Amino acid sequence: MHDANPKLTQQERKILEGIEQGLRSDASLSRRLRSLGHTGAGPGRPDGTRGAALRQRLGLITGVLGLACLALFVLAAVSSSSGPLWLFAAVWVVTAVCLMRLLLRAVARRRNAVAHRSAD
């Protein structure tokens, strides 16, 4: 830290070192900062497995909903009744929302990866 800003006076450096030492010794702050993580993993999962499991689950649910949409669309076209058509419409909306969430998460992961590469 001493070389980071040579414009600090000796007294300012001592004050800054005291503040840093106090922050390092604060266990609750240290736990809170570690729980934030850089991967978005959440508390207790610093390796990112929680986020990966949620992405996989959302992908699986979206795939199942997509198949259900396809089946309901075919059923609505064959039966020409309004029930399957309305059910298809409802399931399609949920599927579209899941697809948008997957897309937004992929874009955010890509943006973070690019930001980390440019920071290095």
PDB file of C-alpha atoms in Angstrom:
ATOM      1  CA  MET A   1       0.000   0.000   0.000  1.00  0.00           C
ATOM      2  CA  HIS A   2       2.942   2.307   0.602  1.00  0.00           C
ATOM      3  CA  ASP A   3       3.805   2.519  -3.096  1.00  0.00           C
ATOM      4  CA  ALA A   4       0.200   2.976  -4.253  1.00  0.00           C
ATOM      5  CA  ASN A   5       0.070   6.715  -3.598  1.00  0.00           C
ATOM      6  CA  PRO A   6       3.384   8.451  -2.909  1.00  0.00           C
ATOM      7  CA  LYS A   7       1.624  11.778  -2.195  1.00  0.00           C
ATOM      8  CA  LEU A   8       0.492  10.618   1.245  1.00  0.00           C
ATOM      9  CA  THR A   9       2.341  11.987   4.218  1.00  0.00           C
ATOM     10  CA  GLN A  10       3.829   9.695   6.841  1.00  0.00           C
ATOM     11  CA  GLN A  11       0.989  10.542   9.247  1.00  0.00           C
ATOM     12  CA  GLU A  12      -1.647   9.773   6.581  1.00  0.00           C
ATOM     13  CA  ARG A  13       0.029   6.450   5.840  1.00  0.00           C
ATOM     14  CA  LYS A  14      -0.075   5.488   9.532  1.00  0.00           C
ATOM     15  CA  ILE A  15      -3.751   6.405   9.725  1.00  0.00           C
ATOM     16  CA  LEU A  16      -4.477   4.408   6.574  1.00  0.00           C
ATOM     17  CA  GLU A  17      -2.560   1.383   7.883  1.00  0.00           C
ATOM     18  CA  GLY A  18      -4.559   1.547  11.118  1.00  0.00           C
ATOM     19  CA  ILE A  19      -7.843   1.603   9.199  1.00  0.00           C
ATOM     20  CA  GLU A  20      -6.747  -1.326   7.015  1.00  0.00           C
ATOM     21  CA  GLN A  21      -5.660  -3.335  10.040  1.00  0.00           C
ATOM     22  CA  GLY A  22      -9.012  -2.688  11.726  1.00  0.00           C
ATOM     23  CA  LEU A  23     -10.862  -3.835   8.621  1.00  0.00           C
ATOM     24  CA  ARG A  24      -8.747  -6.979   8.326  1.00  0.00           C
ATOM     25  CA  SER A  25      -9.422  -7.906  11.954  1.00  0.00           C
ATOM     26  CA  ASP A  26     -13.216  -7.533  11.612  1.00  0.00           C
ATOM     27  CA  ALA A  27     -14.358 -11.167  11.272  1.00  0.00           C
ATOM     28  CA  SER A  28     -17.991 -10.407  10.406  1.00  0.00           C
ATOM     29  CA  LEU A  29     -16.934  -8.058   7.603  1.00  0.00           C
ATOM     30  CA  SER A  30     -14.510 -10.656   6.309  1.00  0.00           C
ATOM     31  CA  ARG A  31     -17.261 -13.325   6.250  1.00  0.00           C
ATOM     32  CA  ARG A  32     -19.666 -10.962   4.519  1.00  0.00           C
ATOM     33  CA  LEU A  33     -17.135 -10.046   1.848  1.00  0.00           C
ATOM     34  CA  ARG A  34     -16.236 -13.691   1.233  1.00  0.00           C
ATOM     35  CA  SER A  35     -19.913 -14.637   0.958  1.00  0.00           C
ATOM     36  CA  LEU A  36     -20.403 -12.110  -1.829  1.00  0.00           C
ATOM     37  CA  GLY A  37     -17.822 -13.851  -3.980  1.00  0.00           C
ATOM     38  CA  HIS A  38     -16.831 -12.872  -7.492  1.00  0.00           C
ATOM     39  CA  THR A  39     -18.767 -15.690  -9.180  1.00  0.00           C
ATOM     40  CA  GLY A  40     -22.221 -14.901  -7.850  1.00  0.00           C
ATOM     41  CA  ALA A  41     -22.155 -18.249  -6.080  1.00  0.00           C
ATOM     42  CA  GLY A  42     -23.784 -17.062  -2.894  1.00  0.00           C
ATOM     43  CA  PRO A  43     -22.956 -17.840   0.718  1.00  0.00           C
ATOM     44  CA  GLY A  44     -21.104 -21.058   1.318  1.00  0.00           C
ATOM     45  CA  ARG A  45     -20.445 -21.784  -2.348  1.00  0.00           C
ATOM     46  CA  PRO A  46     -17.354 -19.883  -3.454  1.00  0.00           C
ATOM     47  CA  ASP A  47     -16.786 -22.182  -6.453  1.00  0.00           C
ATOM     48  CA  GLY A  48     -19.928 -21.138  -8.363  1.00  0.00           C
ATOM     49  CA  THR A  49     -21.711 -24.517  -8.165  1.00  0.00           C
ATOM     50  CA  ARG A  50     -24.936 -22.938  -6.942  1.00  0.00           C
ATOM     51  CA  GLY A  51     -25.215 -20.691  -9.994  1.00  0.00           C
ATOM     52  CA  ALA A  52     -24.368 -23.553 -12.350  1.00  0.00           C
ATOM     53  CA  ALA A  53     -27.045 -25.770 -10.775  1.00  0.00           C
ATOM     54  CA  LEU A  54     -29.654 -23.037 -11.148  1.00  0.00           C
ATOM     55  CA  ARG A  55     -28.701 -22.510 -14.804  1.00  0.00           C
ATOM     56  CA  GLN A  56     -28.956 -26.225 -15.485  1.00  0.00           C
ATOM     57  CA  ARG A  57     -32.325 -26.440 -13.747  1.00  0.00           C
ATOM     58  CA  LEU A  58     -33.664 -23.437 -15.666  1.00  0.00           C
ATOM     59  CA  GLY A  59     -32.383 -24.910 -18.920  1.00  0.00           C
ATOM     60  CA  LEU A  60     -34.053 -28.244 -18.192  1.00  0.00           C
ATOM     61  CA  ILE A  61     -37.346 -26.590 -17.251  1.00  0.00           C
ATOM     62  CA  THR A  62     -37.236 -24.450 -20.394  1.00  0.00           C
ATOM     63  CA  GLY A  63     -36.642 -27.535 -22.541  1.00  0.00           C
ATOM     64  CA  VAL A  64     -39.567 -29.395 -20.977  1.00  0.00           C
ATOM     65  CA  LEU A  65     -41.804 -26.352 -21.411  1.00  0.00           C
ATOM     66  CA  GLY A  66     -40.723 -26.102 -25.049  1.00  0.00           C
ATOM     67  CA  LEU A  67     -41.721 -29.724 -25.658  1.00  0.00           C
ATOM     68  CA  ALA A  68     -45.035 -29.123 -23.891  1.00  0.00           C
ATOM     69  CA  CYS A  69     -45.626 -26.084 -26.132  1.00  0.00           C
ATOM     70  CA  LEU A  70     -44.974 -28.153 -29.221  1.00  0.00           C
ATOM     71  CA  ALA A  71     -47.344 -30.898 -28.081  1.00  0.00           C
ATOM     72  CA  LEU A  72     -50.060 -28.411 -27.130  1.00  0.00           C
ATOM     73  CA  PHE A  73     -49.668 -26.587 -30.449  1.00  0.00           C
ATOM     74  CA  VAL A  74     -50.152 -29.836 -32.381  1.00  0.00           C
ATOM     75  CA  LEU A  75     -53.100 -30.789 -30.173  1.00  0.00           C
ATOM     76  CA  ALA A  76     -54.705 -27.368 -30.655  1.00  0.00           C
ATOM     77  CA  ALA A  77     -54.245 -27.572 -34.437  1.00  0.00           C
ATOM     78  CA  VAL A  78     -55.702 -31.084 -34.657  1.00  0.00           C
ATOM     79  CA  SER A  79     -58.639 -30.639 -32.276  1.00  0.00           C
ATOM     80  CA  SER A  80     -59.604 -27.094 -33.301  1.00  0.00           C
ATOM     81  CA  SER A  81     -61.024 -26.434 -29.836  1.00  0.00           C
ATOM     82  CA  SER A  82     -60.184 -23.389 -27.768  1.00  0.00           C
ATOM     83  CA  GLY A  83     -59.013 -25.217 -24.596  1.00  0.00           C
ATOM     84  CA  PRO A  84     -55.697 -26.549 -25.915  1.00  0.00           C
ATOM     85  CA  LEU A  85     -55.089 -23.263 -27.732  1.00  0.00           C
ATOM     86  CA  TRP A  86     -55.426 -21.215 -24.533  1.00  0.00           C
ATOM     87  CA  LEU A  87     -53.298 -23.713 -22.639  1.00  0.00           C
ATOM     88  CA  PHE A  88     -50.646 -23.472 -25.366  1.00  0.00           C
ATOM     89  CA  ALA A  89     -50.732 -19.679 -25.102  1.00  0.00           C
ATOM     90  CA  ALA A  90     -50.234 -19.789 -21.322  1.00  0.00           C
ATOM     91  CA  VAL A  91     -47.381 -22.295 -21.504  1.00  0.00           C
ATOM     92  CA  TRP A  92     -45.752 -20.355 -24.346  1.00  0.00           C
ATOM     93  CA  VAL A  93     -45.644 -17.167 -22.238  1.00  0.00           C
ATOM     94  CA  VAL A  94     -43.916 -19.010 -19.389  1.00  0.00           C
ATOM     95  CA  THR A  95     -41.505 -20.610 -21.862  1.00  0.00           C
ATOM     96  CA  ALA A  96     -40.697 -17.234 -23.414  1.00  0.00           C
ATOM     97  CA  VAL A  97     -39.951 -15.750 -19.982  1.00  0.00           C
ATOM     98  CA  CYS A  98     -37.632 -18.673 -19.165  1.00  0.00           C
ATOM     99  CA  LEU A  99     -35.870 -18.247 -22.510  1.00  0.00           C
ATOM    100  CA  MET A 100     -35.359 -14.540 -21.845  1.00  0.00           C
ATOM    101  CA  ARG A 101     -33.913 -15.266 -18.395  1.00  0.00           C
ATOM    102  CA  LEU A 102     -31.492 -17.783 -19.916  1.00  0.00           C
ATOM    103  CA  LEU A 103     -30.484 -15.263 -22.551  1.00  0.00           C
ATOM    104  CA  LEU A 104     -29.979 -12.467 -20.012  1.00  0.00           C
ATOM    105  CA  ARG A 105     -27.856 -14.715 -17.800  1.00  0.00           C
ATOM    106  CA  ALA A 106     -25.743 -15.776 -20.782  1.00  0.00           C
ATOM    107  CA  VAL A 107     -25.206 -12.140 -21.782  1.00  0.00           C
ATOM    108  CA  ALA A 108     -24.262 -11.223 -18.198  1.00  0.00           C
ATOM    109  CA  ARG A 109     -21.781 -14.118 -17.990  1.00  0.00           C
ATOM    110  CA  ARG A 110     -20.273 -13.079 -21.310  1.00  0.00           C
ATOM    111  CA  ARG A 111     -20.018  -9.440 -20.173  1.00  0.00           C
ATOM    112  CA  ASN A 112     -18.335 -10.489 -16.917  1.00  0.00           C
ATOM    113  CA  ALA A 113     -15.898 -12.740 -18.771  1.00  0.00           C
ATOM    114  CA  VAL A 114     -14.958  -9.918 -21.139  1.00  0.00           C
ATOM    115  CA  ALA A 115     -14.569  -7.503 -18.209  1.00  0.00           C
ATOM    116  CA  HIS A 116     -12.309  -9.952 -16.359  1.00  0.00           C
ATOM    117  CA  ARG A 117     -10.191 -10.509 -19.483  1.00  0.00           C
ATOM    118  CA  SER A 118      -9.789  -6.771 -20.071  1.00  0.00           C
ATOM    119  CA  ALA A 119      -8.883  -6.203 -16.385  1.00  0.00           C
ATOM    120  CA  ASP A 120      -6.012  -8.708 -16.626  1.00  0.00           C
TER     121      ASP A 120
END
